Coordinates of C-alpha atoms in Angstrom, one line a residue:
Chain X
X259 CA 156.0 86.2 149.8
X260 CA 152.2 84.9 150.3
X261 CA 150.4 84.8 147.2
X262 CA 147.5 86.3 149.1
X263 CA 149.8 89.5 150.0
X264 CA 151.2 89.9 146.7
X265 CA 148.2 90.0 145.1
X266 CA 146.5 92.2 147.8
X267 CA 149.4 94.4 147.4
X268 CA 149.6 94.6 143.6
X269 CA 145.8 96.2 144.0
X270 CA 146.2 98.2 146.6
X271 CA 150.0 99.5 146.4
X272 CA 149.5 101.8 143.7
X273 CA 146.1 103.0 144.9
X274 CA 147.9 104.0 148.0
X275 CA 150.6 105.9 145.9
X276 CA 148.3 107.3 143.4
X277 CA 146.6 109.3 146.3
X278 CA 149.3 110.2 148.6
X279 CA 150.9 111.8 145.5
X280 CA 147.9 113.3 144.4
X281 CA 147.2 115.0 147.7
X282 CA 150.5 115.8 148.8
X283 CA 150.9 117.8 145.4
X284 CA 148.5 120.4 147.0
X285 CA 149.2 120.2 151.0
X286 CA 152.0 123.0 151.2
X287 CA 151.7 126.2 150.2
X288 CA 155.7 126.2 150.3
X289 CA 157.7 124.8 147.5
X290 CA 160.9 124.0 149.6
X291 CA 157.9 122.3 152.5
X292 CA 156.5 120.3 149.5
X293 CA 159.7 119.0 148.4
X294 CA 161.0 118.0 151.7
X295 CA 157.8 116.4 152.7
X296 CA 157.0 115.1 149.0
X297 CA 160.4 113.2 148.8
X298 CA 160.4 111.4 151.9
X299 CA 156.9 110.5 151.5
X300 CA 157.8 109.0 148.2
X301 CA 161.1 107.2 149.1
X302 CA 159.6 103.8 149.0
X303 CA 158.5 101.7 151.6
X304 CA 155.9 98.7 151.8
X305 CA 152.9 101.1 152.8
X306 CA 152.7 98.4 155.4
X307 CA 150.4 100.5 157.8
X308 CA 147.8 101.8 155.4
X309 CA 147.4 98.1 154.2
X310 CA 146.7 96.8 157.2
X311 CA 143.9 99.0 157.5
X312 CA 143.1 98.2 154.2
X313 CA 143.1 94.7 154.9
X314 CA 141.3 94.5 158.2
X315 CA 138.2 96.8 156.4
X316 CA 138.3 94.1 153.7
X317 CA 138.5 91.3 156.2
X318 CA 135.2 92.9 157.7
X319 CA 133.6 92.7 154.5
X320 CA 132.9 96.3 154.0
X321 CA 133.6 98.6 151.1
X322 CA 136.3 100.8 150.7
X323 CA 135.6 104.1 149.4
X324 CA 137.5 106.9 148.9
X325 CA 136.8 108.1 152.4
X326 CA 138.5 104.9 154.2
X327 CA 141.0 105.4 151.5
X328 CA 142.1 108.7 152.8
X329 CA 141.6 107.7 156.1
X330 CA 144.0 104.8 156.0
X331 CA 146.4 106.8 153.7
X332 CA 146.9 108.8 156.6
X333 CA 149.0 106.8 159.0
X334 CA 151.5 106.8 156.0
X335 CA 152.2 110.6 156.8
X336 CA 152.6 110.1 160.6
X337 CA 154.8 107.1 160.3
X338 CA 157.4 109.1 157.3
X339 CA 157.4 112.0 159.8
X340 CA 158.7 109.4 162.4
X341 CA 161.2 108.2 159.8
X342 CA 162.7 111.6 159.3
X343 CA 163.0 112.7 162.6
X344 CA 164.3 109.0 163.8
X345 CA 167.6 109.9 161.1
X346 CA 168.1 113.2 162.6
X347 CA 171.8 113.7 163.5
X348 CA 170.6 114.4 166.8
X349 CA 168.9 110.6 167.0
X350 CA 170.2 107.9 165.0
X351 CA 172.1 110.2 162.5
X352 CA 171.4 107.8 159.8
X353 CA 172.3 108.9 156.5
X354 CA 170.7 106.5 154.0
X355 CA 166.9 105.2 154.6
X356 CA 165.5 103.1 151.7
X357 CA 168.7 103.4 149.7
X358 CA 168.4 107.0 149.4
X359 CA 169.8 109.8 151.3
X360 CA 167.9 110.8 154.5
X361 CA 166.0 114.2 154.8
X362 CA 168.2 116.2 156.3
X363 CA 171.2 115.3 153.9
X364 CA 169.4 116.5 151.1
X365 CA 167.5 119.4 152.7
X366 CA 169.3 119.9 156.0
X367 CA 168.2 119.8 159.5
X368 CA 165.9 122.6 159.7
X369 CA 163.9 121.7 156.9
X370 CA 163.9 118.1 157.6
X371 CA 162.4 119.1 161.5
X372 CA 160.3 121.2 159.9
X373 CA 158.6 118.3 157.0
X374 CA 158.3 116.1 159.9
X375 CA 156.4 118.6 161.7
X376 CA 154.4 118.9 158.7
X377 CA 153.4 115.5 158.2
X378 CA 152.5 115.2 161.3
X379 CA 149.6 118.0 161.3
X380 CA 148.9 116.6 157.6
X381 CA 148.3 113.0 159.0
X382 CA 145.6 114.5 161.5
X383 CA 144.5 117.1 158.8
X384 CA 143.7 114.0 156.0
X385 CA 142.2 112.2 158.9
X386 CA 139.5 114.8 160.1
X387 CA 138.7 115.5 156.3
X388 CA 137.9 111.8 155.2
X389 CA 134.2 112.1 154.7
X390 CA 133.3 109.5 157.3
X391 CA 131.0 109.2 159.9
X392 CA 131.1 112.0 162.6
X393 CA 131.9 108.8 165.5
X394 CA 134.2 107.4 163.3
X395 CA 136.4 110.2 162.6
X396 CA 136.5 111.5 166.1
X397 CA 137.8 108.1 167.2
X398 CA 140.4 107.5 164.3
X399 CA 141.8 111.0 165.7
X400 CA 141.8 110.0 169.4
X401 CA 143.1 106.6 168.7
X402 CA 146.0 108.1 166.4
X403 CA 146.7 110.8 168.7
X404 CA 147.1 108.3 171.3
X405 CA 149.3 105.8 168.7
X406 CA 151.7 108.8 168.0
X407 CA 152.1 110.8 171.2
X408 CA 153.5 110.7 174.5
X409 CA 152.3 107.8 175.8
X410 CA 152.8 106.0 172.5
X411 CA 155.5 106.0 169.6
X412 CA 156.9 109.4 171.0
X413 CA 157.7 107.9 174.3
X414 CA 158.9 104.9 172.7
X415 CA 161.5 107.0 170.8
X416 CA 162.5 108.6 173.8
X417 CA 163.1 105.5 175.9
X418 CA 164.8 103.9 173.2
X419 CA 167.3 107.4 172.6
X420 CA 167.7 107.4 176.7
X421 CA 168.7 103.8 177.1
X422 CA 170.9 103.8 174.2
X423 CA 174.5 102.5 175.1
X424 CA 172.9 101.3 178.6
X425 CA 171.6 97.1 178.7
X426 CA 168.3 96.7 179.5
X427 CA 166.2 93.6 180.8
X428 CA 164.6 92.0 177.7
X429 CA 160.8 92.8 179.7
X430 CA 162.0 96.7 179.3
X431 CA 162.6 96.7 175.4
X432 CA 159.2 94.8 175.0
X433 CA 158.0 97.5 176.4
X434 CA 160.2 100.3 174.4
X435 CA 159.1 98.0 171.4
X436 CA 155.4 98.2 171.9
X437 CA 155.3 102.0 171.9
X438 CA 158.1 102.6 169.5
X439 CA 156.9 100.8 166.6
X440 CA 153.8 98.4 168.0
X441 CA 151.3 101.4 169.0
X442 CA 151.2 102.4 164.6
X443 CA 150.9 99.1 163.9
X444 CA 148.4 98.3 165.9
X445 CA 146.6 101.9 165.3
X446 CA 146.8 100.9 162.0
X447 CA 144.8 97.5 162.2
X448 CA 142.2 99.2 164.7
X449 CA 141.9 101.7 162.3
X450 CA 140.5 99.5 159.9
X451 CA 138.6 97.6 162.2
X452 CA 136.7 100.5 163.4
X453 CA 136.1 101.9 159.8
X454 CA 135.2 98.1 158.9
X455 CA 132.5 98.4 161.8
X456 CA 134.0 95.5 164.0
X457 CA 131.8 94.5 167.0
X458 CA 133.4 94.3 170.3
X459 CA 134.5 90.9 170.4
X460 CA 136.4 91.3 166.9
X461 CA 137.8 94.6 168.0
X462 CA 139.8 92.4 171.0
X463 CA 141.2 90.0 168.2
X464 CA 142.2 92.6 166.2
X465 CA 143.8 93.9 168.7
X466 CA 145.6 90.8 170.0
X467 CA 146.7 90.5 165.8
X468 CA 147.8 94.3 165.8
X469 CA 149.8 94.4 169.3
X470 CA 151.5 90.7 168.0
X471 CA 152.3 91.5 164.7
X472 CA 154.2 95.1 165.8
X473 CA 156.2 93.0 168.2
X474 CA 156.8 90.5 165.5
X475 CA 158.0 93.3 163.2
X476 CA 160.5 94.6 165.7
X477 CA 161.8 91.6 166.3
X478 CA 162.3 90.8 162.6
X479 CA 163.6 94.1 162.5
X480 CA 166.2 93.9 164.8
X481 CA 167.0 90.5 163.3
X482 CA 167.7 91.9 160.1
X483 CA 170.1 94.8 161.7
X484 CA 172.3 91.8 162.9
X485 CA 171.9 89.7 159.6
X486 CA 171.3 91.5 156.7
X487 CA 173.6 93.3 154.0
X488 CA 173.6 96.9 152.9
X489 CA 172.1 96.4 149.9
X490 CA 168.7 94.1 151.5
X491 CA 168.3 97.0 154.3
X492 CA 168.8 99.7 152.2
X493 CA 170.4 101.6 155.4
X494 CA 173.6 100.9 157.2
X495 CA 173.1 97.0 158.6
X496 CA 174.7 96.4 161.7
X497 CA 173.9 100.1 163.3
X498 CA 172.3 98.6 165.8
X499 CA 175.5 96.9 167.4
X500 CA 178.0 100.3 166.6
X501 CA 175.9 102.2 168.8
X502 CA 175.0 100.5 171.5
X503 CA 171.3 99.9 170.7
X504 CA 169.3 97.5 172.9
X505 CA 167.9 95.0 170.1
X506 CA 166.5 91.3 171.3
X507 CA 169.6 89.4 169.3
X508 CA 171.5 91.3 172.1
X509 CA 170.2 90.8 174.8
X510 CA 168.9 87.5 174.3
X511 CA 171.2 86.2 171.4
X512 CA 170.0 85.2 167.8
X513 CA 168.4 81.7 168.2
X514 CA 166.5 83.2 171.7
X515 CA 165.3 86.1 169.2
X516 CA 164.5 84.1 166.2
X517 CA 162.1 82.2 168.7
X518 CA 160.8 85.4 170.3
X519 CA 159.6 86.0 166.8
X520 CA 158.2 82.8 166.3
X521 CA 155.8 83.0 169.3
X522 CA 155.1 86.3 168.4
X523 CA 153.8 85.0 164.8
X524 CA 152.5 81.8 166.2
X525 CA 150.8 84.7 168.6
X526 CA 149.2 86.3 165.4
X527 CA 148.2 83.4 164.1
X528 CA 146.0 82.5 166.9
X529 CA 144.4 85.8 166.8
X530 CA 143.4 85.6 162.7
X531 CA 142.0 82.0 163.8
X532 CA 140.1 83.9 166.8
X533 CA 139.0 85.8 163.9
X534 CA 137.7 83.7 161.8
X535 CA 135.3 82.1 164.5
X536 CA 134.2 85.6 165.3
X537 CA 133.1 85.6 161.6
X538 CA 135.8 87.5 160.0
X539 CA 137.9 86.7 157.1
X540 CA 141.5 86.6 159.1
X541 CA 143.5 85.0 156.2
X542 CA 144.1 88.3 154.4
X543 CA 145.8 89.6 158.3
X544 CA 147.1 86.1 158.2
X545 CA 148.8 86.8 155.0
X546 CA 151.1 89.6 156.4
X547 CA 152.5 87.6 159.0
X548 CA 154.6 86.2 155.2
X549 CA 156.6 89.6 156.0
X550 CA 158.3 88.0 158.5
X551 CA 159.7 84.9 156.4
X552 CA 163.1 84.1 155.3
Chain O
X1293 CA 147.3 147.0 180.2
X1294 CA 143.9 147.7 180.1
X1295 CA 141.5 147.2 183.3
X1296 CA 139.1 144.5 181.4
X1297 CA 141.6 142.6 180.2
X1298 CA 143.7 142.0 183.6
X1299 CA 140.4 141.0 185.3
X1300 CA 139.9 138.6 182.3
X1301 CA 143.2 137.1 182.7
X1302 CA 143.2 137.1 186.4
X1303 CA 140.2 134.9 186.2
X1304 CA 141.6 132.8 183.6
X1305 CA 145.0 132.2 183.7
X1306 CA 145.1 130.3 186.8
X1307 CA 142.3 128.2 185.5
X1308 CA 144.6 127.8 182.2
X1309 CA 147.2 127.1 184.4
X1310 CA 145.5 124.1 186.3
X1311 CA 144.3 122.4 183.8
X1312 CA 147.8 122.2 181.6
X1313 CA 148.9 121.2 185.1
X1314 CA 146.8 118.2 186.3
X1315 CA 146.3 116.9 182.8
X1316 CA 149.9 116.9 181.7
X1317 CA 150.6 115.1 184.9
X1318 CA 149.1 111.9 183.5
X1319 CA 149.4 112.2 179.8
X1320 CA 153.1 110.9 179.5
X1321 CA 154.3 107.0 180.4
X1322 CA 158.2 107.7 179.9
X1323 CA 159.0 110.0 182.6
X1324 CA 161.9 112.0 181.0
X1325 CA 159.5 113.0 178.2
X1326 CA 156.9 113.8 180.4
X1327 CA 159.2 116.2 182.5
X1328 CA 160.8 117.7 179.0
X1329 CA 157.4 118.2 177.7
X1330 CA 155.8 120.2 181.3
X1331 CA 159.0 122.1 181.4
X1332 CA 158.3 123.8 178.1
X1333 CA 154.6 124.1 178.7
X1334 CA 155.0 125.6 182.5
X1335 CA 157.7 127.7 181.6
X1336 CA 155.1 130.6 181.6
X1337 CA 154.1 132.3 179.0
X1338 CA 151.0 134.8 178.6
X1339 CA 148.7 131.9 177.7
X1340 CA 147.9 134.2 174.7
X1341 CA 146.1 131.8 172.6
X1342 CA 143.8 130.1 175.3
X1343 CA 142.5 133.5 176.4
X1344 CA 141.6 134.4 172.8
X1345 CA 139.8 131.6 172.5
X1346 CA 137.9 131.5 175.9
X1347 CA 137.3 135.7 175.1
X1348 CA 135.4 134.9 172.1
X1349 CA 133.3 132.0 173.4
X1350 CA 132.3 134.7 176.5
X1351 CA 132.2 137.5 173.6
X1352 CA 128.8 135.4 172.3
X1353 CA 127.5 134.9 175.6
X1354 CA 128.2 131.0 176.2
X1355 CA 129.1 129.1 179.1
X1356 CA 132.9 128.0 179.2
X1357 CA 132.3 124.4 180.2
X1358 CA 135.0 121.8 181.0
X1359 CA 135.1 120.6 177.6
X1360 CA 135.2 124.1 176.2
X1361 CA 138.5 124.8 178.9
X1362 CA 140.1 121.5 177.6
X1363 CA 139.8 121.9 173.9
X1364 CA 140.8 125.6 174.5
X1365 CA 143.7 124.9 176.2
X1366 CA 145.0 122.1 173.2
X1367 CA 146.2 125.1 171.4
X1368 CA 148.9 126.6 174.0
X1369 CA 150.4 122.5 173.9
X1370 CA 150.7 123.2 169.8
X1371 CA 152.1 126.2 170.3
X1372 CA 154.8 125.1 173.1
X1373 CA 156.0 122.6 170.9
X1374 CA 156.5 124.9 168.2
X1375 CA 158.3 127.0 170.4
X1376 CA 160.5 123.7 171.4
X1377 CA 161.5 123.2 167.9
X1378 CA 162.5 127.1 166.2
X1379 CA 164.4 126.9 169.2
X1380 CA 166.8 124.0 168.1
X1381 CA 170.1 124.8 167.2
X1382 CA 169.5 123.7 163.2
X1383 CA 166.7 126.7 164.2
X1384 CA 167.1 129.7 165.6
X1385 CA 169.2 128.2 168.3
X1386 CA 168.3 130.1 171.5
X1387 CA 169.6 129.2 174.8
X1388 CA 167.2 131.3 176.8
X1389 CA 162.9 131.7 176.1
X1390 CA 160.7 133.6 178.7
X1391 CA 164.4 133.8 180.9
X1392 CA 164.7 130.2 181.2
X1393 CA 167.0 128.1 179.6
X1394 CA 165.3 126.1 176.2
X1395 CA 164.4 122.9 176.1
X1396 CA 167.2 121.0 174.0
X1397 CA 169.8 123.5 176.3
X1398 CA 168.0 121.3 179.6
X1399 CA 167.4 118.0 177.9
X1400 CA 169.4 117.4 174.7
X1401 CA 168.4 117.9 171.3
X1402 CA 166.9 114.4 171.3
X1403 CA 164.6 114.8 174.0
X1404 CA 163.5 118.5 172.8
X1405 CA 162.6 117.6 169.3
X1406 CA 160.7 114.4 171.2
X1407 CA 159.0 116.3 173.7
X1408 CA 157.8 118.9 170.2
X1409 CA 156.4 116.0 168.6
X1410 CA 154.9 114.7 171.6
X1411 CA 152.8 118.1 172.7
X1412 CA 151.9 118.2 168.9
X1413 CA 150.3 115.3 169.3
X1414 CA 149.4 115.2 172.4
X1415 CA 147.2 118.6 171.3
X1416 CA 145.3 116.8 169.1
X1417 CA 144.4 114.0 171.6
X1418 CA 143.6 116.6 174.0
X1419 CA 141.0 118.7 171.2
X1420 CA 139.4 114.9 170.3
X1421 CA 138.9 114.0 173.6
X1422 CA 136.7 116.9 174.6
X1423 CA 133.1 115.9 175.1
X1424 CA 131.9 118.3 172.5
X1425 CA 129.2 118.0 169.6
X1426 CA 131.0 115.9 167.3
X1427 CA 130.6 118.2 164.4
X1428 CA 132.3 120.9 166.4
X1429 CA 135.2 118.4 167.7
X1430 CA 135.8 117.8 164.1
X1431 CA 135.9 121.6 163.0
X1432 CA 137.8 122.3 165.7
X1433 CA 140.2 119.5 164.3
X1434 CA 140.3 120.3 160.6
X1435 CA 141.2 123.7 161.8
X1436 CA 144.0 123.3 164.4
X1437 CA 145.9 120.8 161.6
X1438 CA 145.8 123.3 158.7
X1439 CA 146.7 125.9 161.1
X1440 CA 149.6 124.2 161.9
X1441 CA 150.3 122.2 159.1
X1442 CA 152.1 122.7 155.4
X1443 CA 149.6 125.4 154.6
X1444 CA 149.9 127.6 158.0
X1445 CA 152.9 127.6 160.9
X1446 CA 155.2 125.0 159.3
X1447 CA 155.2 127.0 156.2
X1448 CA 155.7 130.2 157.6
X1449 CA 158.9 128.6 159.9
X1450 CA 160.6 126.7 156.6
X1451 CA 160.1 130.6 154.7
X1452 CA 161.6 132.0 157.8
X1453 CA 164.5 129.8 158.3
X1454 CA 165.0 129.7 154.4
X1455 CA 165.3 133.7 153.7
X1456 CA 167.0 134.4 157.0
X1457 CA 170.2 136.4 155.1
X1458 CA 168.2 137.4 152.0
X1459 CA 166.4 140.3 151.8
X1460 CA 162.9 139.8 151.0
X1461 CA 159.7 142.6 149.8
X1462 CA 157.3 143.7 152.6
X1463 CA 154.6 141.5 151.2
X1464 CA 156.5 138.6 151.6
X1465 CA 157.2 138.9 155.0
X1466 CA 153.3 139.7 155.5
X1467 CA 152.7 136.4 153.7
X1468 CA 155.3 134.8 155.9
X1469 CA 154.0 136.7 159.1
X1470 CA 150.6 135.6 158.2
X1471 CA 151.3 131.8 158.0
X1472 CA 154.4 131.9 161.0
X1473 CA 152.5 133.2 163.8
X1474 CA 149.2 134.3 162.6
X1475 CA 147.8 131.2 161.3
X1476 CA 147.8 129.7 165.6
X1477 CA 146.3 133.2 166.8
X1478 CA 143.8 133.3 163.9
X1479 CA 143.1 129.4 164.9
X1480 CA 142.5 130.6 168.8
X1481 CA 140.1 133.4 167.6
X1482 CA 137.6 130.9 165.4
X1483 CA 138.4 128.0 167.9
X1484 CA 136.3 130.1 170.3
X1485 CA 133.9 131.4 167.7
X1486 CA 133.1 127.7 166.8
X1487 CA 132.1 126.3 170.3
X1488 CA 130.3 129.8 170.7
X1489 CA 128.1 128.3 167.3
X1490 CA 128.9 132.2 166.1
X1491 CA 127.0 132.6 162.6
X1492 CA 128.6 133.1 159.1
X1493 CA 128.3 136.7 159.0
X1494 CA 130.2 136.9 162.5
X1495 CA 132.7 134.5 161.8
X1496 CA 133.9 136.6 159.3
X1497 CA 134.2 139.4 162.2
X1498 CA 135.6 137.0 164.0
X1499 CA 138.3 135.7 161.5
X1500 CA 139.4 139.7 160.1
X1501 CA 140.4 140.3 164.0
X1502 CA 142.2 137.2 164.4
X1503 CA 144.0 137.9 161.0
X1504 CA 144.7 141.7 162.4
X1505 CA 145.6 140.7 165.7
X1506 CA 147.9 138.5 164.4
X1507 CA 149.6 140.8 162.1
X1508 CA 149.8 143.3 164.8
X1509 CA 151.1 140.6 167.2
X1510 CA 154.2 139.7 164.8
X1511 CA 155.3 142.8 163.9
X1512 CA 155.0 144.2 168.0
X1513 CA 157.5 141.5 168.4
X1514 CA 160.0 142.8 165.8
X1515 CA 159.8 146.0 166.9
X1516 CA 160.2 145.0 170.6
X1517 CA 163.0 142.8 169.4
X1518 CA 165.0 145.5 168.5
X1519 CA 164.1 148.4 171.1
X1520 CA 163.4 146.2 174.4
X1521 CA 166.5 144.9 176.5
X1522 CA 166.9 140.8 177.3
X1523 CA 165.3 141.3 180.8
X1524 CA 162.4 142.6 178.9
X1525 CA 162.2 140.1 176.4
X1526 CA 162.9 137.6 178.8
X1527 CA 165.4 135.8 175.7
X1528 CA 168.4 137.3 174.1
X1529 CA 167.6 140.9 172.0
X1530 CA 168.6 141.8 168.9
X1531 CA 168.8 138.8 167.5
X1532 CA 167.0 139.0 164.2
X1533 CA 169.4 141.2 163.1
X1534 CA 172.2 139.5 163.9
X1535 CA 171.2 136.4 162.4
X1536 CA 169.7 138.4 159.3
X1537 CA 166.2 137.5 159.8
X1538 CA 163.6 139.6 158.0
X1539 CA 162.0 142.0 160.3
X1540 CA 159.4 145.4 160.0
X1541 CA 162.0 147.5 161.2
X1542 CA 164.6 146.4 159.0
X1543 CA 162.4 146.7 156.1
X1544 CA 160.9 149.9 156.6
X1545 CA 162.3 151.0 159.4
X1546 CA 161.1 151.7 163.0
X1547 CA 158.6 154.7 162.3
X1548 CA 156.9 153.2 159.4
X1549 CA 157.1 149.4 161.5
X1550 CA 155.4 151.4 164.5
X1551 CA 153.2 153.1 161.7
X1552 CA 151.9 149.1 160.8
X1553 CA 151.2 148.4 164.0
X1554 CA 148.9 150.9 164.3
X1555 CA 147.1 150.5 161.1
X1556 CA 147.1 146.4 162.0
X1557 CA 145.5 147.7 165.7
X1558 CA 142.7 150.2 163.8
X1559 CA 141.9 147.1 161.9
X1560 CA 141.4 144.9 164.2
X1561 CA 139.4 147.5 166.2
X1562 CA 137.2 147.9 163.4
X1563 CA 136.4 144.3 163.3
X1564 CA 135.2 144.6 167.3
X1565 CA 132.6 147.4 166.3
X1566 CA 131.8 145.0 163.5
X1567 CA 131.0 142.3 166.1
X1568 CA 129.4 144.5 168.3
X1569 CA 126.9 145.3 165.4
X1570 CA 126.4 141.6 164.9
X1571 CA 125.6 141.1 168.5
X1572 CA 128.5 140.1 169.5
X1573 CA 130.4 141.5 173.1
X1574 CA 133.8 142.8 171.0
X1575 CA 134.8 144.8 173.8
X1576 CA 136.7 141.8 175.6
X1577 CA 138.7 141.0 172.3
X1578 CA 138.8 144.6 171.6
X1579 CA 140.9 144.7 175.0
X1580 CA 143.4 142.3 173.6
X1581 CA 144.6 144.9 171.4
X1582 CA 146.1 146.4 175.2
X1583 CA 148.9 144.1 174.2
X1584 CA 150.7 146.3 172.2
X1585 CA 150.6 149.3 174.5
X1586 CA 153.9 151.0 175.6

């Protein structure tokens, strides 16, 4: 991994941790809510999305406080919702995520539908309490409401549950792709960008970084499905393939997908240099694109 | 039901009606989601929640704009999708709501739990969107998530589901009662007394009839759960006992259930001749309590 990420990471990681668990030790007024919520939240994971808000907000040069702090620790809640209700046995019926047992094996169903649900409202609840300007909040809202519903990651998850087991033209799952996973992603860099005070012209690269780096991801995702052990994915590899999911390695086969991602990095690249002539510091956004090496 | 209420809803409803309508026309892009989603939302329903909050706002004598109709009308999307979901087979598993067949029974489980995530988002993105003050927006905001959230109806469902079969004391079910289904009517109530820009001293009118009504609401149903027949109910009766759900009736009994009701009703009329003191029209809201007539 990049230096530069590593070392972004190692200060910001823990930060990130420190006040999800702080918070989330308070947000239910239900012990078996809190739990359910509490241990997916705390499974793991990269915190990927709340560092790229992070990151673009430090790329602007601006402070973070602990309003932008809560603010971008927010996404975290809507995208471990996602998680658990993606691993449903009624979706992919997955029963390890991050090495550990999903949800609804430990909790069962009901409960697991039910944290999701709770995350969810938490997510938009953490948002509209961040002590930020009045304009600022009511956009983060509007722009994650848009992110996460139906004509974002929701309808993603639907087209990708309805076209299960059926092959679709490559132009289709791009599209599946950029609302499945892409609209967060990109949410998540806007998010910082508009807490980070980005003028118009910076909010179009941003954009252009955040729409190129969630296509990179899935990509790299799918990649991995096809390629990677047990033990490196931390869920079942190969799932992908057993049930019939549309994946770019499929339709397109593994070189063709390998250079799908590369364009799509090369893609991001080109918007951090855009960046950088627009006066922002693009390397930290730059730095992610290290993700999706080796 | 009482004369000032039927004119209210006759004016209302369809207006209700037409906006859930035209907007939910355009707020999907995957079309199976979109129709999943509308099929829940126009499958009837009293519109309950919009009303309350449209009666209040005319209770303090302001105009019901088209923002005030939009963010309004944001709640009955919440509570559709939470309908969706205690629906779901790991819930209550009901094959019939308002005498239509539920959502997951139409569309799958897949889609159902989808098209719940997507209206509770979608809620959100309708409330943001709303061209109100920005102050209010965000009130309005804060509100709706912990109404809905780990503190309020997601609560109340995971105690539901997780004593169904265990006997539990009065007060508990209050407690449970109070997060389950009060915390959304309590929401509508204060929605309304928000954009009306009510005072402190009213609010708190405003918030002990919301927190009545809703009492009053929840234990009507268990009683009409267990004396109405399915055509009345418009979904299978009896059911809460069957499954062993906690219910008035069971817990006390039907006289002393009907005996709550009434003291939940005097309290919430109370709180109307409190408003009226404050200046406040209670008479409309007042007419609400008509709901649990006969």
């Amino acid at each position: 991994m990049n230096k530069q990420l590593r070392s972004f990471e190692q200060e910001y990681v823990p930060k990130i941790n420190q006040l999800l668990d702080e918070k989330l030790a308070t947000s239910a007024n239900q012990p078996l809510l809190g739990q359910s919520m509490a241990y997916s939240v705390k499974a793991g994971g990269k915190r990927l999305r709340p560092l790229l808000t992070l990151a673009a907000i430090v790329s602007l040069n601006k402070e973070i406080t602990s309003a932008e702090m809560q603010a971008a620790v927010a996404v975290e809640l809507l995208h471990t919702y996602s998680l658990i209700h993606d691993d449903l046995p009624a979706m992919d019926n997955d029963d390890l995520r991050r090495g550990q047992s999903t949800n609804h094996k430990v909790f069962g169903e009901d409960i697991a539908i039910l944290a999701g649900d709770g995350l969810q409202a938490l997510a938009f609840d953490w948002l509209a309490t961040a002590p930020l300007d009045a304009s600022i909040t009511i956009r983060l809202v509007q722009k994650l409401a848009v992110a996460a519903g139906p004509k974002g990651m929701v309808a993603g998850q639907v087209e990708d549950v309805s076209t299960t087991g059926k092959r679709i033209p490559l132009v289709q799952l791009q599209a599946l792709h950029k609302r499945k996973t892409g609209a967060l992603l990109e949410y998540a860099v806007m998010a910082g960008a508009t807490m980070g005070h980005a003028t118009a012209e910076q909010s179009q690269h941003f954009a252009r970084f955040g729409a190129a780096f969630g296509l990179a991801f899935q990509i790299y995702d799918d990649i991995l499905d096809e390629t990677a052990t047990a033990e490196q994915l931390g869920k079942t590899p190969n799932k992908d393939e057993v049930e019939g999911k549309n994946t770019y390695p499929r339709l397109i086969g593994l070189p063709a997908a390998r250079q799908a991602l590369n364009a799509s990095i090369e893609d991001a690249r080109q918007a951090c240099d855009a960046l950088l002539d627009s006066g922002v510091d693009g390397n930290i956004l730059s730095a992610f694109l290290s993700y999706f090496e080796g």
